[in-house]
Short mmCIF file of C-alpha atoms in Angstrom, two decimals:
data_model
loop_
_atom_site.label_atom_id
_atom_site.label_comp_id
_atom_site.label_asym_id
_atom_site.label_seq_id
_atom_site.Cartn_x
_atom_site.Cartn_y
_atom_site.Cartn_z
CA MET A 1 -1.07 -79.19 7.26
CA LEU A 2 -1.38 -76.06 9.05
CA ILE A 3 1.46 -74.01 10.03
CA SER A 4 1.82 -72.16 12.94
CA VAL A 5 3.11 -68.77 13.23
CA PRO A 6 4.28 -67.70 16.84
CA LYS A 7 2.07 -64.91 18.71
CA VAL A 8 4.72 -62.32 18.82
CA ALA A 9 5.28 -62.23 14.80
CA LEU A 10 1.88 -61.61 14.78
CA LEU A 11 1.65 -58.87 16.37
CA SER A 12 5.09 -57.02 15.61
CA VAL A 13 3.56 -56.23 12.46
CA PRO A 14 1.03 -53.65 13.27
CA THR A 15 2.91 -52.39 15.81
CA ASN A 16 6.80 -51.75 13.17
CA THR A 17 3.64 -50.33 10.59
CA ARG A 18 1.70 -47.63 12.82
CA SER A 19 5.25 -46.82 14.02
CA MET A 20 6.21 -45.90 11.15
CA SER A 21 3.19 -44.78 9.42
CA SER A 22 4.00 -40.79 10.83
CA PRO A 23 7.59 -40.56 8.99
CA ALA A 24 6.57 -42.53 6.02
CA LEU A 25 4.00 -40.02 5.09
CA ILE A 26 6.21 -37.00 5.68
CA LEU A 27 9.12 -39.05 3.61
CA LYS A 28 6.28 -39.41 1.01
CA SER A 29 4.92 -36.41 1.08
CA LEU A 30 9.04 -34.73 0.46
CA ALA A 31 9.36 -37.37 -2.09
CA TYR A 32 6.20 -35.75 -4.26
CA LEU A 33 6.98 -31.76 -3.51
CA GLY A 34 10.96 -32.24 -4.06
CA PRO A 35 11.45 -32.77 -7.25
CA PRO A 36 8.84 -29.77 -8.91
CA ALA A 37 10.32 -27.27 -6.41
CA TYR A 38 14.22 -28.26 -7.04
CA ILE A 39 13.37 -27.99 -10.82
CA LEU A 40 11.44 -24.40 -10.49
CA HIS A 41 14.96 -23.42 -8.63
CA ARG A 42 16.87 -25.05 -11.09
CA LEU A 43 14.70 -23.03 -13.70
CA SER A 44 14.84 -19.44 -11.33
CA GLN A 45 18.54 -19.62 -12.48
CA THR A 46 18.47 -19.83 -16.17
CA SER A 47 16.98 -16.32 -17.28
CA PRO A 48 15.20 -13.42 -15.43
CA ARG A 49 12.11 -13.87 -17.36
CA ILE A 50 11.62 -17.52 -16.18
CA ARG A 51 12.39 -16.73 -12.76
CA TYR A 52 9.28 -13.00 -13.62
CA TYR A 53 7.00 -16.15 -13.99
CA ILE A 54 7.82 -18.56 -11.58
CA ARG A 55 8.20 -16.01 -8.88
CA ASN A 56 4.61 -14.24 -9.75
CA ILE A 57 3.54 -18.18 -9.40
CA LEU A 58 4.64 -18.03 -6.01
CA TYR A 59 4.24 -15.12 -4.77
CA ILE A 60 0.35 -15.60 -6.04
CA CYS A 61 0.28 -19.24 -3.73
CA SER A 62 2.13 -17.25 -0.51
CA VAL A 63 -0.65 -14.51 -0.92
CA GLY A 64 -3.42 -16.98 -1.28
CA PHE A 65 -2.10 -19.13 1.88
CA CYS A 66 -1.75 -16.41 3.88
CA SER A 67 -4.86 -14.74 3.28
CA THR A 68 -6.39 -17.35 3.90
CA LEU A 69 -4.06 -18.24 6.90
CA GLY A 70 -5.40 -14.39 8.08
CA PHE A 71 -8.93 -14.75 7.98
CA CYS A 72 -8.76 -18.06 9.72
CA SER A 73 -6.82 -16.16 12.25
CA ALA A 74 -9.19 -13.17 12.58
CA ILE A 75 -11.89 -14.88 14.41
CA PRO A 76 -9.98 -15.97 17.49
CA LEU A 77 -8.30 -12.44 17.33
CA PHE A 78 -10.92 -10.76 17.74
CA LEU A 79 -12.38 -12.87 20.87
CA LEU A 80 -8.90 -11.72 22.33
CA GLY A 81 -9.18 -8.30 21.47
CA ARG A 82 -6.68 -8.13 18.86
CA ARG A 83 -8.35 -8.14 15.43
CA PHE A 84 -6.28 -5.40 14.24
CA ASP A 85 -3.05 -7.66 14.42
CA VAL A 86 -3.92 -9.75 11.97
CA ASN A 87 -2.34 -7.44 9.58
CA TYR A 88 0.68 -8.14 11.52
CA ILE A 89 0.87 -11.80 11.56
CA VAL A 90 0.26 -12.21 8.03
CA ALA A 91 3.18 -9.67 7.20
CA ARG A 92 5.46 -11.77 8.99
CA THR A 93 4.19 -14.65 7.83
CA PHE A 94 4.24 -13.66 4.18
CA TYR A 95 7.81 -12.01 4.08
CA ALA A 96 8.95 -15.24 5.64
CA THR A 97 7.55 -17.35 3.40
CA PHE A 98 7.65 -15.31 -0.03
CA GLY A 99 10.63 -13.70 0.87
CA ARG A 100 12.86 -17.39 1.21
CA LEU A 101 11.55 -18.68 -1.92
CA SER A 102 11.88 -15.76 -4.35
CA GLY A 103 16.04 -15.11 -2.79
CA LEU A 104 14.22 -11.39 -2.02
CA GLN A 105 15.18 -10.03 1.11
CA VAL A 106 15.01 -6.37 2.81
CA VAL A 107 17.14 -4.23 5.04
CA VAL A 108 15.20 -1.43 7.19
CA GLU A 109 16.65 1.18 8.20
CA GLY A 110 15.20 3.69 11.32
CA GLU A 111 12.79 0.45 12.45
CA GLU A 112 12.58 2.92 15.72
CA HIS A 113 10.14 4.72 13.88
CA LEU A 114 7.44 2.52 13.58
CA GLN A 115 6.80 2.31 17.60
CA THR A 116 5.02 5.75 17.26
CA ARG A 117 1.00 4.59 18.05
CA PRO A 118 -1.31 5.76 16.79
CA CYS A 119 -0.06 6.97 13.15
CA VAL A 120 -0.58 7.71 9.56
CA LEU A 121 2.20 5.73 7.66
CA VAL A 122 2.39 6.57 4.37
CA GLY A 123 4.21 4.66 1.56
CA ASN A 124 5.29 4.35 -1.68
CA HIS A 125 3.97 2.22 -4.14
CA GLN A 126 5.71 0.60 -6.87
CA SER A 127 4.42 -2.95 -7.62
CA MET A 128 2.75 -5.98 -6.17
CA LEU A 129 6.39 -6.63 -4.51
CA ASP A 130 5.82 -3.82 -2.17
CA LEU A 131 3.96 -6.59 -0.07
CA LEU A 132 7.27 -8.13 0.53
CA TYR A 133 8.47 -4.68 2.46
CA LEU A 134 5.38 -4.26 4.21
CA GLY A 135 6.11 -8.15 5.85
CA SER A 136 9.19 -7.24 6.73
CA ILE A 137 7.99 -4.05 8.69
CA PHE A 138 4.32 -3.92 9.26
CA PRO A 139 3.76 -2.52 13.04
CA ARG A 140 1.18 -4.50 15.67
CA GLY A 141 -2.19 -2.81 15.58
CA THR A 142 -2.55 -1.20 12.31
CA ARG A 143 -4.60 -1.81 9.48
CA MET A 144 -4.67 -0.83 5.71
CA MET A 145 -6.96 1.90 3.60
CA ALA A 146 -7.66 0.12 0.39
CA LYS A 147 -9.35 0.59 -2.84
CA GLN A 148 -12.87 -0.26 -2.67
CA SER A 149 -12.24 -3.01 -5.45
CA LEU A 150 -9.78 -4.79 -3.48
CA LYS A 151 -12.79 -6.10 -1.35
CA TYR A 152 -14.35 -8.24 -3.38
CA VAL A 153 -10.46 -10.10 -4.47
CA PRO A 154 -11.41 -13.87 -3.63
CA LEU A 155 -9.43 -14.94 -0.18
CA PHE A 156 -7.13 -11.29 -0.33
CA GLY A 157 -10.58 -9.08 0.69
CA GLN A 158 -12.21 -11.31 2.99
CA PHE A 159 -8.93 -11.41 4.73
CA MET A 160 -8.53 -7.44 4.50
CA GLN A 161 -12.46 -7.24 6.02
CA ALA A 162 -11.88 -9.35 8.48
CA ALA A 163 -8.22 -7.23 10.07
CA GLY A 164 -10.36 -4.34 9.92
CA ALA A 165 -9.37 -2.78 6.27
CA VAL A 166 -10.28 0.45 4.91
CA PHE A 167 -12.41 0.52 1.77
CA ILE A 168 -12.59 4.25 -0.15
CA ASP A 169 -14.64 4.47 -3.17
CA ARG A 170 -12.61 6.65 -5.10
CA GLY A 171 -15.59 7.69 -7.38
CA ASN A 172 -18.17 8.61 -4.38
CA ASN A 173 -16.53 11.64 -3.42
CA ALA A 174 -19.30 11.97 -0.62
CA ALA A 175 -18.92 8.01 0.86
CA ALA A 176 -15.13 8.76 0.92
CA VAL A 177 -15.09 11.80 3.01
CA ARG A 178 -17.31 9.32 5.44
CA SER A 179 -15.24 6.43 5.05
CA LEU A 180 -11.65 8.85 6.23
CA GLN A 181 -13.95 10.35 9.04
CA ALA A 182 -15.09 7.19 10.45
CA ALA A 183 -11.60 5.69 10.06
CA GLY A 184 -10.04 8.50 11.56
CA GLU A 185 -12.53 8.69 14.82
CA GLU A 186 -11.46 4.68 15.40
CA VAL A 187 -8.05 5.08 15.19
CA LYS A 188 -8.13 6.90 18.03
CA ARG A 189 -10.29 5.21 19.82
CA CYS A 190 -8.84 1.91 19.17
CA HIS A 191 -5.23 3.56 19.44
CA THR A 192 -4.28 1.97 16.31
CA SER A 193 -2.76 3.34 13.29
CA ILE A 194 -3.64 3.40 9.81
CA TRP A 195 -1.48 2.59 6.63
CA VAL A 196 -1.95 4.43 3.10
CA PHE A 197 -0.26 4.74 -0.14
CA PRO A 198 -0.92 7.98 -0.87
CA GLU A 199 0.32 7.60 -4.46
CA GLY A 200 -3.16 5.95 -5.02
CA THR A 201 -1.42 3.55 -7.79
CA ARG A 202 1.87 1.56 -8.89
CA THR A 203 4.64 3.44 -10.15
CA SER A 204 6.99 1.19 -11.77
CA ARG A 205 9.99 3.09 -13.45
CA PRO A 206 13.31 3.05 -14.31
CA TYR A 207 13.94 6.63 -12.62
CA HIS A 208 13.99 7.21 -8.95
CA ASP A 209 10.59 9.20 -9.03
CA LEU A 210 6.97 9.48 -6.73
CA ARG A 211 3.83 9.91 -8.61
CA PRO A 212 1.16 12.96 -7.02
CA PHE A 213 0.08 12.44 -3.86
CA LYS A 214 -3.63 12.60 -3.52
CA LYS A 215 -5.16 13.88 0.12
CA GLY A 216 -7.19 11.36 1.86
CA ALA A 217 -3.83 10.69 4.02
CA PHE A 218 -3.45 13.88 4.93
CA HIS A 219 -6.90 14.93 5.70
CA LEU A 220 -7.40 12.02 7.98
CA ALA A 221 -4.10 12.36 10.21
CA ILE A 222 -4.95 16.38 10.08
CA GLN A 223 -8.37 15.61 11.50
CA ALA A 224 -7.88 13.07 13.79
CA GLY A 225 -4.31 14.62 15.47
CA LEU A 226 -2.22 11.88 14.52
CA PRO A 227 1.39 11.99 13.18
CA LEU A 228 2.78 11.28 9.45
CA VAL A 229 4.96 7.94 9.19
CA PRO A 230 6.78 8.75 5.92
CA VAL A 231 8.07 5.25 4.47
CA VAL A 232 10.53 5.30 1.34
CA ALA A 233 10.77 1.57 -0.27
CA GLU A 234 14.27 2.18 -2.96
CA ASN A 235 13.51 1.61 -6.36
CA TYR A 236 13.79 -1.68 -6.95
CA TRP A 237 13.72 -1.65 -11.03
CA ASN A 238 16.49 -3.03 -11.50
CA LEU A 239 15.59 -6.19 -9.24
CA TYR A 240 11.73 -6.43 -10.15
CA HIS A 241 9.50 -5.21 -12.96
CA LYS A 242 7.34 -6.91 -15.93
CA GLY A 243 9.20 -9.37 -17.86
CA HIS A 244 12.35 -9.33 -15.50
CA SER A 245 12.78 -10.49 -11.56
CA ASP A 246 16.58 -10.89 -10.31
CA PHE A 247 17.85 -12.19 -6.41
CA GLY A 248 19.15 -9.52 -3.90
CA THR A 249 17.70 -6.93 -1.50
CA PHE A 250 16.72 -3.74 -1.34
CA ARG A 251 16.48 -1.04 1.21
CA VAL A 252 13.54 0.63 3.33
CA ARG A 253 14.00 3.66 4.97
CA VAL A 254 11.89 4.72 7.93
CA LEU A 255 11.45 8.54 8.53
CA PRO A 256 10.73 10.40 12.06
CA PRO A 257 7.17 11.07 12.33
CA VAL A 258 5.55 14.46 11.42
CA PRO A 259 3.19 16.21 13.55
CA THR A 260 0.12 17.72 12.71
CA GLU A 261 -0.93 19.03 15.98
CA GLY A 262 -2.47 23.12 15.33
CA LEU A 263 -2.36 22.17 11.44
CA THR A 264 -6.39 22.97 9.57
CA ALA A 265 -7.65 21.22 6.72
CA ALA A 266 -6.29 24.95 5.35
CA ASP A 267 -2.96 23.12 6.24
CA VAL A 268 -3.69 19.78 3.93
CA GLY A 269 -1.72 20.75 0.74
CA ASP A 270 1.14 22.51 2.55
CA LEU A 271 1.78 19.42 4.10
CA ALA A 272 1.05 16.90 1.36
CA THR A 273 3.54 18.87 -0.75
CA ARG A 274 6.25 19.09 2.11
CA ILE A 275 5.76 14.67 2.73
CA HIS A 276 6.17 13.82 -0.96
CA GLU A 277 9.69 16.41 -1.38
CA GLN A 278 10.99 14.75 1.50
CA MET A 279 10.07 11.27 0.26
CA LEU A 280 11.16 12.03 -2.97
CA GLN A 281 14.73 13.18 -1.67
CA VAL A 282 15.04 9.95 0.14
CA LEU A 283 14.16 8.18 -2.88
CA ARG A 284 16.60 9.10 -4.57
CA GLU A 285 19.34 8.77 -2.03
CA ILE A 286 19.28 5.13 -0.97
CA SER A 287 18.45 4.09 -4.72
CA ASP A 288 20.55 2.88 -7.75
CA PRO A 289 22.62 6.03 -8.44
CA ASN A 290 23.45 4.70 -11.89
CA ALA A 291 19.68 4.73 -13.14
CA PRO A 292 18.36 6.95 -15.92
CA ALA A 293 17.05 10.53 -14.82
CA PRO A 294 13.63 11.32 -14.58
CA PRO A 295 12.54 12.89 -17.91
CA ALA A 296 11.96 16.79 -18.22
CA THR A 297 8.73 18.43 -17.51
CA PRO A 298 7.49 21.49 -18.56
CA ALA A 299 7.76 25.21 -15.82
CA SER A 300 4.35 24.94 -15.53
CA THR A 301 4.84 21.56 -13.42
CA PHE A 302 1.66 21.65 -10.57
CA SER A 303 2.82 22.76 -6.51
CA VAL A 304 0.93 23.23 -4.02
CA SER A 305 3.33 26.54 -3.20
CA GLN A 306 1.87 28.00 -6.76
CA PRO A 307 -0.73 30.87 -6.48
CA GLU A 308 -4.00 29.57 -6.48
CA LYS A 309 -7.29 30.93 -8.15
CA ASP A 310 -10.75 30.84 -7.45
CA ILE A 311 -12.29 28.41 -9.98
CA SER A 312 -16.07 27.87 -7.91
CA VAL A 313 -17.60 30.01 -11.11
CA GLU A 314 -18.65 27.61 -14.01
CA ALA A 315 -16.92 28.84 -16.99
CA SER A 316 -18.33 28.07 -20.50
CA SER A 317 -15.25 27.51 -22.47
CA THR A 318 -12.01 28.21 -20.94
CA LEU A 319 -10.26 29.94 -17.49
CA LYS A 320 -8.17 32.25 -19.33
CA GLU A 321 -9.16 35.04 -17.63
CA ALA A 322 -7.93 36.14 -13.93
CA THR A 323 -10.91 37.34 -12.56
CA PRO A 324 -13.87 35.82 -11.63
CA VAL A 325 -16.90 36.07 -12.75
CA PRO A 326 -18.95 38.49 -10.91
CA PHE A 327 -22.40 37.53 -8.97
CA THR A 328 -24.57 40.27 -8.94
CA GLY A 329 -27.97 39.18 -7.68
CA ASP A 330 -31.04 39.26 -10.21
CA THR A 331 -28.40 39.85 -13.16
CA ALA A 332 -28.46 37.94 -16.16
CA VAL A 333 -24.92 36.89 -15.14
CA PRO A 334 -24.81 32.97 -14.12
CA ARG A 335 -24.57 32.59 -10.23
CA PRO A 336 -21.34 30.86 -9.22
CA ARG A 337 -21.40 27.62 -7.85
CA ASP A 338 -21.21 27.38 -3.98
CA VAL A 339 -19.55 24.15 -3.41
CA SER A 340 -20.41 24.46 0.01
CA GLU A 341 -24.02 24.20 -0.86
CA GLU A 342 -23.75 21.15 -2.26
CA ARG A 343 -21.29 18.66 -0.32
CA PRO A 344 -19.36 18.63 2.63
CA GLU A 345 -15.36 19.60 2.57
CA THR A 346 -14.10 16.49 1.01
CA PRO A 347 -10.52 15.52 2.08
CA TYR A 348 -9.37 15.96 -2.15
CA SER A 349 -9.81 19.82 -1.71
CA GLU A 350 -9.27 23.03 0.10
CA VAL A 351 -12.15 24.83 1.11
CA THR A 352 -11.36 28.20 1.97
CA SER A 353 -12.96 30.51 5.01
CA GLU A 354 -16.02 31.91 2.18
CA GLY A 355 -16.55 28.55 1.65
CA SER A 356 -15.33 28.13 -2.06
CA VAL A 357 -12.86 25.37 -3.10
CA ARG A 358 -9.26 26.46 -4.01
CA ARG A 359 -7.97 24.54 -6.72
CA SER A 360 -4.40 25.45 -8.47
CA GLU A 361 -5.00 26.45 -11.88
CA ASN A 362 -2.79 23.27 -13.06
CA ASP A 363 -4.86 20.99 -10.24
CA THR A 364 -5.99 17.76 -12.03
CA GLU A 365 -8.12 14.93 -11.13
CA GLU A 366 -7.58 11.58 -11.85
CA GLU A 367 -10.21 8.95 -13.44
CA GLU A 368 -10.95 7.94 -9.60
CA GLY A 369 -11.70 11.38 -8.67
CA MET A 370 -8.72 12.42 -6.23
CA VAL A 371 -7.51 15.92 -6.60
CA LEU A 372 -3.94 14.95 -6.29
CA VAL A 373 -0.60 16.65 -4.59
CA GLY A 374 2.76 17.39 -6.57
CA ARG A 375 3.95 15.94 -10.38
CA PRO A 376 6.14 13.97 -11.12
CA ARG A 377 10.09 15.30 -12.05
#
C-alpha cells in the first residue's frame, strides 16, 4: 500500500535544513570550544603558577595566529605600497587578542610623541611579554631591528622578513655595519621608522634597572640624522616572571624625541649614556616603589663619560701601564694595530680623528660581539 506525501512537506525539509546549517555550525563550534575555554579560565584563577603556563600557551597560539596573519597580509599590502604597515596591523591584532585572553592591559602615556616620523624608537626589553606593550603603541610605517637568529623561527621569522625587518648578525661586525648603513639609508628614503631594543637581550629582574646599551641604534640615528624616541615600560615583574603570572595593568611612557642633528660618530657614546640615564630614571619613576633596591656595584662601574685610553696596542699580558707602547719604525718594538686599516668604523666602537679605536678601560663586549654602554646600577 502506497502512502502519498504532499509535495509541500517534501520541499520544506531540505529548505529548513539549509537555512539552519550556518547557525548550527557556529553553535556546534562554540559547543566544542566553550568547555575547554571555561576550564582554562577557571584553572587560571586557582594559582599564579598554573596561570603562568596557561598564559604561555595562549601567548604561543596568539603569536602563531598573528604571524600567519601578517605573512598573508604582507602581499596585498606590498601591492598597495604599504608594506611597512604589516607590523602595525599584526601588533594591534596581537594586543586585541592576547590582551583579552591574558587579562593584561597597557596604559600609555605620551602617545603623541609616537607621531614623530621617521625616527629610531628605542625601548627597554624585559621578557616576551614586551610584545604586548608593542602591540598597544606600535606606530604605522615602522619596522623592527632583530638578531639574525629570529629570521629562522617558524612563522614569526617569515612574517618579520615580509614586514621588512632589519636583521643584525651580532657575531659579524662587518656584516652588522653594512646592515645598519643600509637600514639608515632605506629608513630615510622610505620615510619609515625603526624599532630597536638597545639592551639586546631580556632584563627581567625584581628591581628596576636596565642592562648596558649597545651602540648600533645610536650610530644608525646619527648617521641617518634621525631623532631618537625613547619608550619605557614599567617593571612588570610583579605581574609576570618565570613561574608566576597575574592579572592587571602596567604603564608605558613615551618620551619626547631627542634630536641628533649635528652629532658625529664621536658623540655616540655620550648620546647612548644620556638616553640610558633618562630611560632608567623614568623606569624607576613609573615602576612599583616597593620593589627591592638594585644591588650595589663596584665604584669602577663603566661610564662613557670617564676618561678613555688608547688601547689599540695589543698587550701580551695586561693593560696595567697607562702609557701606550710606542712605535719607532723598524725597531723591535711591536707595531700597534691600526684598526682603521683592518675594517671600517663599526657601530659598536668610537673612532678618533687619528683612526684609532677609543674604548674605556673597563669597556667590555658580550659574547655577541657588541661594545656596551653603561652598566646596571
